[in-house]
Short mmCIF file of C-alpha atoms in Angstrom, two decimals:
data_model
loop_
_atom_site.label_atom_id
_atom_site.label_comp_id
_atom_site.label_asym_id
_atom_site.label_seq_id
_atom_site.Cartn_x
_atom_site.Cartn_y
_atom_site.Cartn_z
CA UNK A 1 -32.84 -93.35 -39.78
CA UNK A 2 -34.33 -93.49 -36.37
CA UNK A 3 -30.84 -94.46 -34.92
CA UNK A 4 -29.27 -91.38 -36.63
CA UNK A 5 -31.94 -88.97 -35.16
CA UNK A 6 -31.49 -90.56 -31.84
CA UNK A 7 -27.72 -90.03 -32.02
CA UNK A 8 -28.18 -86.41 -33.05
CA UNK A 9 -30.64 -85.68 -30.17
CA UNK A 10 -28.31 -87.18 -27.63
CA UNK A 11 -25.47 -85.23 -28.87
CA UNK A 12 -27.32 -82.05 -28.74
CA UNK A 13 -28.46 -82.73 -25.12
CA UNK A 14 -24.94 -83.34 -23.98
CA UNK A 15 -23.02 -80.49 -25.85
CA UNK A 16 -25.62 -77.72 -25.22
CA UNK A 17 -25.15 -77.55 -21.43
CA UNK A 18 -21.36 -77.61 -21.75
CA UNK A 19 -21.43 -74.57 -24.13
CA UNK A 20 -23.84 -72.74 -21.83
CA UNK A 21 -21.46 -73.20 -18.85
CA UNK A 22 -18.55 -72.08 -20.90
CA UNK A 23 -20.54 -68.94 -21.83
CA UNK A 24 -21.52 -68.21 -18.21
CA UNK A 25 -17.77 -68.46 -17.11
CA UNK A 26 -16.79 -65.84 -19.76
CA UNK A 27 -19.66 -63.59 -18.63
CA UNK A 28 -18.44 -63.90 -14.88
CA UNK A 29 -14.88 -63.01 -15.97
CA UNK A 30 -16.18 -59.95 -17.83
CA UNK A 31 -18.27 -58.61 -14.92
CA UNK A 32 -15.46 -59.33 -12.51
CA UNK A 33 -12.99 -57.12 -14.32
CA UNK A 34 -14.81 -53.81 -13.70
CA UNK A 35 -14.78 -54.82 -9.97
CA UNK A 36 -11.00 -55.16 -10.19
CA UNK A 37 -10.75 -51.87 -11.82
CA UNK A 38 -12.77 -50.16 -9.27
CA UNK A 39 -10.74 -51.69 -6.55
CA UNK A 40 -7.60 -50.42 -8.12
CA UNK A 41 -9.19 -46.88 -8.57
CA UNK A 42 -10.25 -46.94 -4.94
CA UNK A 43 -6.50 -47.83 -3.84
CA UNK A 44 -5.16 -45.15 -6.02
CA UNK A 45 -7.59 -42.63 -4.51
CA UNK A 46 -6.58 -43.79 -0.89
CA UNK A 47 -3.01 -43.43 -1.92
CA UNK A 48 -3.59 -40.16 -3.40
CA UNK A 49 -5.38 -38.83 -0.37
CA UNK A 50 -2.76 -40.19 2.07
CA UNK A 51 -0.04 -38.14 0.21
CA UNK A 52 -1.02 -34.51 -0.17
CA UNK A 53 0.87 -32.52 -2.92
CA UNK A 54 1.60 -29.10 -1.68
CA UNK A 55 3.22 -26.26 -3.81
CA UNK A 56 6.64 -27.18 -2.49
CA UNK A 57 6.46 -30.96 -1.67
CA UNK A 58 4.27 -33.83 -0.52
CA UNK A 59 3.24 -34.38 2.87
CA UNK A 60 1.30 -37.34 4.64
CA UNK A 61 -2.40 -36.54 5.40
CA UNK A 62 -1.90 -38.48 8.65
CA UNK A 63 0.38 -35.86 9.94
CA UNK A 64 -2.61 -33.40 9.86
CA UNK A 65 -3.36 -33.96 13.47
CA UNK A 66 -6.76 -32.15 13.65
CA UNK A 67 -8.08 -33.66 10.34
CA UNK A 68 -11.09 -35.81 10.82
CA UNK A 69 -13.59 -37.72 8.83
CA UNK A 70 -16.45 -36.82 10.90
CA UNK A 71 -19.34 -35.05 8.88
CA UNK A 72 -19.86 -32.70 11.93
CA UNK A 73 -16.72 -30.96 11.50
CA UNK A 74 -16.25 -27.86 9.30
CA UNK A 75 -14.59 -28.24 5.88
CA UNK A 76 -11.39 -26.81 4.84
CA UNK A 77 -10.62 -26.56 1.14
CA UNK A 78 -6.98 -26.98 -0.06
CA UNK A 79 -5.28 -26.28 -3.37
CA UNK A 80 -1.53 -26.35 -4.16
CA UNK A 81 -2.13 -23.87 -6.98
CA UNK A 82 -1.01 -20.48 -5.75
CA UNK A 83 -2.25 -18.30 -8.45
CA UNK A 84 -5.07 -15.85 -9.26
CA UNK A 85 -6.99 -18.74 -10.91
CA UNK A 86 -6.31 -20.94 -8.05
CA UNK A 87 -7.73 -18.33 -5.59
CA UNK A 88 -10.85 -18.00 -7.47
CA UNK A 89 -11.27 -21.72 -7.70
CA UNK A 90 -10.93 -21.98 -3.76
CA UNK A 91 -13.44 -19.11 -3.34
CA UNK A 92 -15.93 -20.88 -5.60
CA UNK A 93 -15.59 -24.05 -3.60
CA UNK A 94 -17.19 -22.24 -0.61
CA UNK A 95 -20.42 -21.71 -2.51
CA UNK A 96 -20.69 -18.25 -0.86
CA UNK A 97 -23.42 -15.84 -2.18
CA UNK A 98 -22.91 -12.33 -0.82
CA UNK A 99 -25.93 -10.28 -0.96
CA UNK A 100 -24.49 -6.86 -0.43
CA UNK A 101 -21.25 -4.75 -0.50
CA UNK A 102 -18.13 -6.79 0.16
CA UNK A 103 -15.04 -5.73 2.18
CA UNK A 104 -12.00 -7.76 1.35
CA UNK A 105 -9.87 -7.56 4.48
CA UNK A 106 -6.19 -7.71 3.63
CA UNK A 107 -2.89 -6.39 4.95
CA UNK A 108 -1.38 -3.91 2.63
CA UNK A 109 2.10 -4.47 3.95
CA UNK A 110 4.57 -2.40 5.73
CA UNK A 111 7.26 -1.91 2.97
CA UNK A 112 8.19 -3.09 -0.54
CA UNK A 113 10.18 -5.82 1.37
CA UNK A 114 7.13 -7.00 3.09
CA UNK A 115 5.47 -10.46 2.07
CA UNK A 116 1.94 -9.05 1.77
CA UNK A 117 -0.41 -10.58 -0.77
CA UNK A 118 0.31 -9.04 -4.17
CA UNK A 119 -2.28 -7.34 -6.10
CA UNK A 120 -1.74 -9.40 -9.14
CA UNK A 121 -2.58 -12.44 -7.13
CA UNK A 122 -5.81 -11.14 -5.55
CA UNK A 123 -7.09 -8.90 -8.31
CA UNK A 124 -9.21 -11.38 -10.25
CA UNK A 125 -11.05 -12.51 -7.17
CA UNK A 126 -11.55 -8.95 -5.62
CA UNK A 127 -12.98 -7.70 -8.93
CA UNK A 128 -15.22 -10.68 -9.27
CA UNK A 129 -16.81 -9.81 -5.88
CA UNK A 130 -16.83 -6.15 -6.85
CA UNK A 131 -15.02 -5.88 -3.57
CA UNK A 132 -13.46 -2.90 -1.64
CA UNK A 133 -10.12 -3.54 -0.07
CA UNK A 134 -10.46 -2.65 3.67
CA UNK A 135 -7.75 -1.92 6.16
CA UNK A 136 -7.12 -0.03 9.52
CA UNK A 137 -4.38 1.98 10.83
CA UNK A 138 -1.55 0.37 12.84
CA UNK A 139 -0.88 0.94 16.55
CA UNK A 140 2.95 0.75 16.39
CA UNK A 141 4.08 3.57 14.08
CA UNK A 142 5.42 2.49 10.71
CA UNK A 143 4.27 3.65 7.50
CA UNK A 144 0.56 2.78 8.00
CA UNK A 145 -0.01 4.62 11.19
CA UNK A 146 -1.82 7.78 9.78
CA UNK A 147 -4.49 8.07 7.03
CA UNK A 148 -2.10 9.91 4.64
CA UNK A 149 0.71 7.34 4.96
CA UNK A 150 -1.62 4.36 4.74
CA UNK A 151 -3.33 5.52 1.75
CA UNK A 152 0.04 6.26 0.32
CA UNK A 153 1.37 2.60 0.79
CA UNK A 154 -1.79 1.22 -0.36
CA UNK A 155 -1.23 3.09 -3.77
CA UNK A 156 2.47 2.45 -3.84
CA UNK A 157 1.78 -1.38 -3.33
CA UNK A 158 -0.78 -1.44 -6.19
CA UNK A 159 -3.94 -2.07 -4.33
CA UNK A 160 -5.64 1.20 -5.28
CA UNK A 161 -5.18 0.15 -9.05
CA UNK A 162 -7.24 -2.94 -8.63
CA UNK A 163 -10.17 -1.87 -6.39
CA UNK A 164 -11.58 0.89 -4.13
CA UNK A 165 -9.48 1.26 -0.95
CA UNK A 166 -11.09 2.01 2.41
CA UNK A 167 -9.32 2.70 5.72
CA UNK A 168 -12.11 1.69 7.89
CA UNK A 169 -11.07 3.77 11.10
CA UNK A 170 -10.27 6.89 9.18
CA UNK A 171 -13.48 8.52 10.42
CA UNK A 172 -13.38 6.99 13.93
CA UNK A 173 -14.36 3.90 15.65
CA UNK A 174 -17.46 2.16 17.10
CA UNK A 175 -17.68 0.03 20.28
CA UNK A 176 -18.96 -3.55 19.92
CA UNK A 177 -20.09 -5.19 23.41
CA UNK A 178 -18.95 -8.68 24.03
CA UNK A 179 -19.84 -11.36 26.53
CA UNK A 180 -18.72 -14.84 27.22
CA UNK A 181 -15.06 -14.20 27.38
CA UNK A 182 -12.39 -13.99 30.21
CA UNK A 183 -10.54 -10.82 28.95
CA UNK A 184 -12.84 -8.48 26.93
CA UNK A 185 -16.19 -7.07 27.49
CA UNK A 186 -16.03 -4.91 24.41
CA UNK A 187 -14.03 -4.21 21.23
CA UNK A 188 -13.38 -1.13 19.11
CA UNK A 189 -13.33 -1.39 15.34
CA UNK A 190 -13.26 0.97 12.42
CA UNK A 191 -16.54 2.79 12.01
CA UNK A 192 -16.82 1.87 8.28
CA UNK A 193 -17.42 -1.60 9.16
CA UNK A 194 -21.25 -0.72 9.06
CA UNK A 195 -20.88 0.04 5.36
CA UNK A 196 -20.36 -3.65 4.46
CA UNK A 197 -22.73 -6.57 4.63
CA UNK A 198 -20.15 -9.01 3.96
CA UNK A 199 -16.47 -9.56 4.58
CA UNK A 200 -13.94 -11.69 2.86
CA UNK A 201 -10.94 -12.16 5.26
CA UNK A 202 -8.11 -12.81 2.80
CA UNK A 203 -4.85 -13.53 4.89
CA UNK A 204 -1.34 -14.23 4.15
CA UNK A 205 -0.42 -17.03 6.60
CA UNK A 206 3.04 -16.42 8.19
CA UNK A 207 4.92 -16.21 11.61
CA UNK A 208 4.58 -13.33 13.88
CA UNK A 209 6.94 -11.87 16.42
CA UNK A 210 4.14 -11.46 19.23
CA UNK A 211 1.26 -13.75 18.40
CA UNK A 212 3.41 -16.57 16.99
CA UNK A 213 1.78 -16.78 13.79
CA UNK A 214 -0.65 -14.55 11.78
CA UNK A 215 -3.68 -15.85 9.95
CA UNK A 216 -7.42 -15.44 9.73
CA UNK A 217 -8.13 -14.73 13.53
CA UNK A 218 -5.36 -12.00 13.66
CA UNK A 219 -6.45 -10.55 10.37
CA UNK A 220 -9.97 -10.18 11.91
CA UNK A 221 -9.07 -9.09 15.56
CA UNK A 222 -6.08 -6.93 14.98
CA UNK A 223 -6.84 -6.08 11.33
CA UNK A 224 -10.23 -4.82 11.89
CA UNK A 225 -9.77 -3.05 15.15
CA UNK A 226 -9.10 0.75 15.39
CA UNK A 227 -5.74 1.87 17.16
CA UNK A 228 -7.32 1.77 20.61
CA UNK A 229 -8.95 -1.52 19.81
CA UNK A 230 -5.66 -2.92 18.92
CA UNK A 231 -4.09 -1.72 22.23
CA UNK A 232 -7.07 -3.09 24.23
CA UNK A 233 -6.36 -6.61 22.67
CA UNK A 234 -2.58 -6.47 23.18
CA UNK A 235 -2.99 -5.48 26.70
CA UNK A 236 -5.39 -8.38 27.42
CA UNK A 237 -8.28 -5.93 27.91
CA UNK A 238 -6.68 -3.60 30.37
CA UNK A 239 -6.18 -0.34 28.40
CA UNK A 240 -6.75 1.56 25.24
CA UNK A 241 -3.71 3.73 25.15
CA UNK A 242 0.03 3.29 25.25
CA UNK A 243 2.27 0.49 24.13
CA UNK A 244 1.07 -2.63 22.41
CA UNK A 245 3.54 -4.57 24.48
CA UNK A 246 2.03 -6.82 26.94
CA UNK A 247 3.56 -8.69 30.03
CA UNK A 248 0.90 -11.39 30.00
CA UNK A 249 1.27 -13.29 26.62
CA UNK A 250 -1.71 -15.61 27.26
CA UNK A 251 -4.07 -12.70 28.05
CA UNK A 252 -3.06 -11.16 24.74
CA UNK A 253 -3.73 -14.42 22.93
CA UNK A 254 -7.07 -14.82 24.55
CA UNK A 255 -8.17 -11.32 23.95
CA UNK A 256 -7.22 -11.84 20.34
CA UNK A 257 -9.61 -14.85 20.09
CA UNK A 258 -12.36 -12.95 21.93
CA UNK A 259 -12.13 -9.96 19.56
CA UNK A 260 -12.45 -12.25 16.55
CA UNK A 261 -15.61 -13.65 18.10
CA UNK A 262 -17.08 -10.26 18.71
CA UNK A 263 -16.44 -9.04 15.36
CA UNK A 264 -17.61 -12.03 13.44
CA UNK A 265 -20.71 -12.06 15.69
CA UNK A 266 -21.23 -8.32 14.81
CA UNK A 267 -20.85 -8.81 11.12
CA UNK A 268 -22.73 -12.08 11.08
CA UNK A 269 -21.07 -15.59 10.89
CA UNK A 270 -23.05 -16.26 7.52
CA UNK A 271 -21.73 -12.94 6.09
CA UNK A 272 -17.96 -13.82 6.40
CA UNK A 273 -15.64 -16.30 4.65
CA UNK A 274 -11.79 -16.82 5.17
CA UNK A 275 -9.10 -17.77 2.81
CA UNK A 276 -5.38 -18.02 3.71
CA UNK A 277 -2.49 -17.98 1.23
CA UNK A 278 0.42 -20.05 2.51
CA UNK A 279 3.30 -18.67 0.57
CA UNK A 280 6.49 -16.65 1.51
CA UNK A 281 6.19 -18.33 4.85
CA UNK A 282 8.59 -16.07 6.77
CA UNK A 283 8.72 -16.26 10.64
CA UNK A 284 7.97 -12.49 10.55
CA UNK A 285 4.66 -10.63 9.90
CA UNK A 286 3.85 -8.44 6.87
CA UNK A 287 3.87 -5.63 9.45
CA UNK A 288 7.64 -6.10 9.58
CA UNK A 289 9.43 -3.64 7.27
CA UNK A 290 12.38 -6.12 6.80
CA UNK A 291 11.08 -9.58 7.53
CA UNK A 292 13.26 -12.63 7.72
CA UNK A 293 13.63 -14.38 4.24
CA UNK A 294 11.48 -17.64 4.17
CA UNK A 295 13.44 -20.89 4.59
CA UNK A 296 10.65 -23.27 3.68
CA UNK A 297 8.69 -24.14 0.64
CA UNK A 298 5.30 -22.49 -0.17
CA UNK A 299 2.33 -24.77 0.71
CA UNK A 300 -0.84 -23.56 -1.07
CA UNK A 301 -4.22 -21.82 -0.45
CA UNK A 302 -6.79 -22.92 2.23
CA UNK A 303 -10.32 -21.69 2.47
CA UNK A 304 -13.11 -22.30 5.00
CA UNK A 305 -16.38 -20.77 6.51
CA UNK A 306 -14.79 -21.47 9.93
CA UNK A 307 -11.80 -19.19 10.94
CA UNK A 308 -10.58 -21.51 13.72
CA UNK A 309 -10.63 -24.61 11.40
CA UNK A 310 -8.79 -22.67 8.87
CA UNK A 311 -5.98 -21.40 11.13
CA UNK A 312 -5.61 -24.87 12.65
CA UNK A 313 -5.31 -26.49 9.19
CA UNK A 314 -2.58 -23.97 8.28
CA UNK A 315 -0.79 -24.73 11.46
CA UNK A 316 -1.13 -28.52 10.68
CA UNK A 317 0.36 -28.05 7.33
CA UNK A 318 3.31 -26.03 8.71
CA UNK A 319 4.01 -28.73 11.27
CA UNK A 320 3.78 -31.53 8.48
CA UNK A 321 6.26 -29.66 6.10
CA UNK A 322 9.83 -31.08 6.34
CA UNK A 323 11.53 -27.75 6.25
CA UNK A 324 9.38 -25.75 8.76
CA UNK A 325 11.61 -25.77 11.81
CA UNK A 326 12.14 -22.04 11.94
CA UNK A 327 8.39 -21.27 11.65
CA UNK A 328 7.41 -23.89 14.30
CA UNK A 329 9.86 -22.53 16.65
CA UNK A 330 8.45 -19.15 16.22
CA UNK A 331 4.68 -20.34 16.77
CA UNK A 332 5.96 -22.26 19.89
CA UNK A 333 8.04 -19.44 21.28
CA UNK A 334 4.92 -17.23 21.57
CA UNK A 335 2.58 -20.11 22.57
CA UNK A 336 0.58 -19.19 19.51
CA UNK A 337 -1.68 -22.34 19.44
CA UNK A 338 -3.23 -20.91 22.67
CA UNK A 339 -5.26 -18.50 20.50
CA UNK A 340 -6.91 -21.46 18.79
CA UNK A 341 -7.41 -23.29 22.14
CA UNK A 342 -9.17 -20.26 23.56
CA UNK A 343 -11.13 -19.63 20.35
CA UNK A 344 -12.52 -23.09 20.48
CA UNK A 345 -13.30 -22.90 24.15
CA UNK A 346 -15.45 -19.76 23.63
CA UNK A 347 -17.41 -21.19 20.70
CA UNK A 348 -15.79 -19.30 17.75
CA UNK A 349 -15.08 -22.38 15.75
CA UNK A 350 -13.71 -25.96 15.69
CA UNK A 351 -10.07 -27.01 15.60
CA UNK A 352 -11.22 -30.23 14.04
CA UNK A 353 -11.82 -30.12 10.32
CA UNK A 354 -12.57 -32.08 7.15
CA UNK A 355 -10.17 -31.46 4.42
CA UNK A 356 -11.28 -31.29 0.85
CA UNK A 357 -8.57 -31.19 -1.79
CA UNK A 358 -9.23 -28.89 -5.00
CA UNK A 359 -7.11 -29.28 -8.06
#
């Protein structure tokens, strides 16, 4: 009997550790599996991030030359969803909390052939803000050069049906002093600017025959200036009457950047945000009654609290697109990037940006 008990004890001593080792091995395999899954998820995340889906195709994130991972850089949000819901989603990503009356600065477009942002696209966002669509008269003639004709085109294009419409320089202009620039010591803007606490600069990104491209900065500087203010910018700060044509292209581009800084400083940087829609990417501006048909795909919607970062990100997306040769040639033909170079130099914003994708 003693021999049997001893045998059983020896058996238990030998077998129990082996079973324990087997159990530990199984446990290790179980805990290792989530780690493998996490690695796979991270790799998928990196792969997705390295290839950015736009509305028309995919581009490499590495081709966005001013994108950075620096936490000090302003954030630009991007979505390929060019829709009313997508526009609201990008707006919400900015976490903006306006505390007063909101002007939504858009271009109402020169004709029915123009590529202006359609009311059905912007209606939901404008109404969520209880915003007023704001514009100024043009300095080149056309069908927006008088109050009567501009109100008429705003109605014809459907803007007055979705929100109040304000021609900010209809009752005159105000002068805003400016220091720290090379071209301007003042700007002239529509006098109604003082009626608004907050401004959403809602732009259609596209090419432009004179500035190379039109985005947030042009929508601020030219878009919010009175007629004399527009001429002052186009002339590089030399005059407030006459033609908008300028013999000094860089002076015009630098004045455009300086006017943007003067206006944003007057309204208050914290009171302005910027959203740009990259669709119908013609080489011509919405101020052209018969713009060239776009020959590249739509890209998406971008938003930021920094107008320089936003315009630079839009430029980067254009240069990264495989079918953008016409638009890049238009930008380069007018040295359009110089506006951004000067804007960064005078402290308006940063050309480096972090990119956050919103889907």
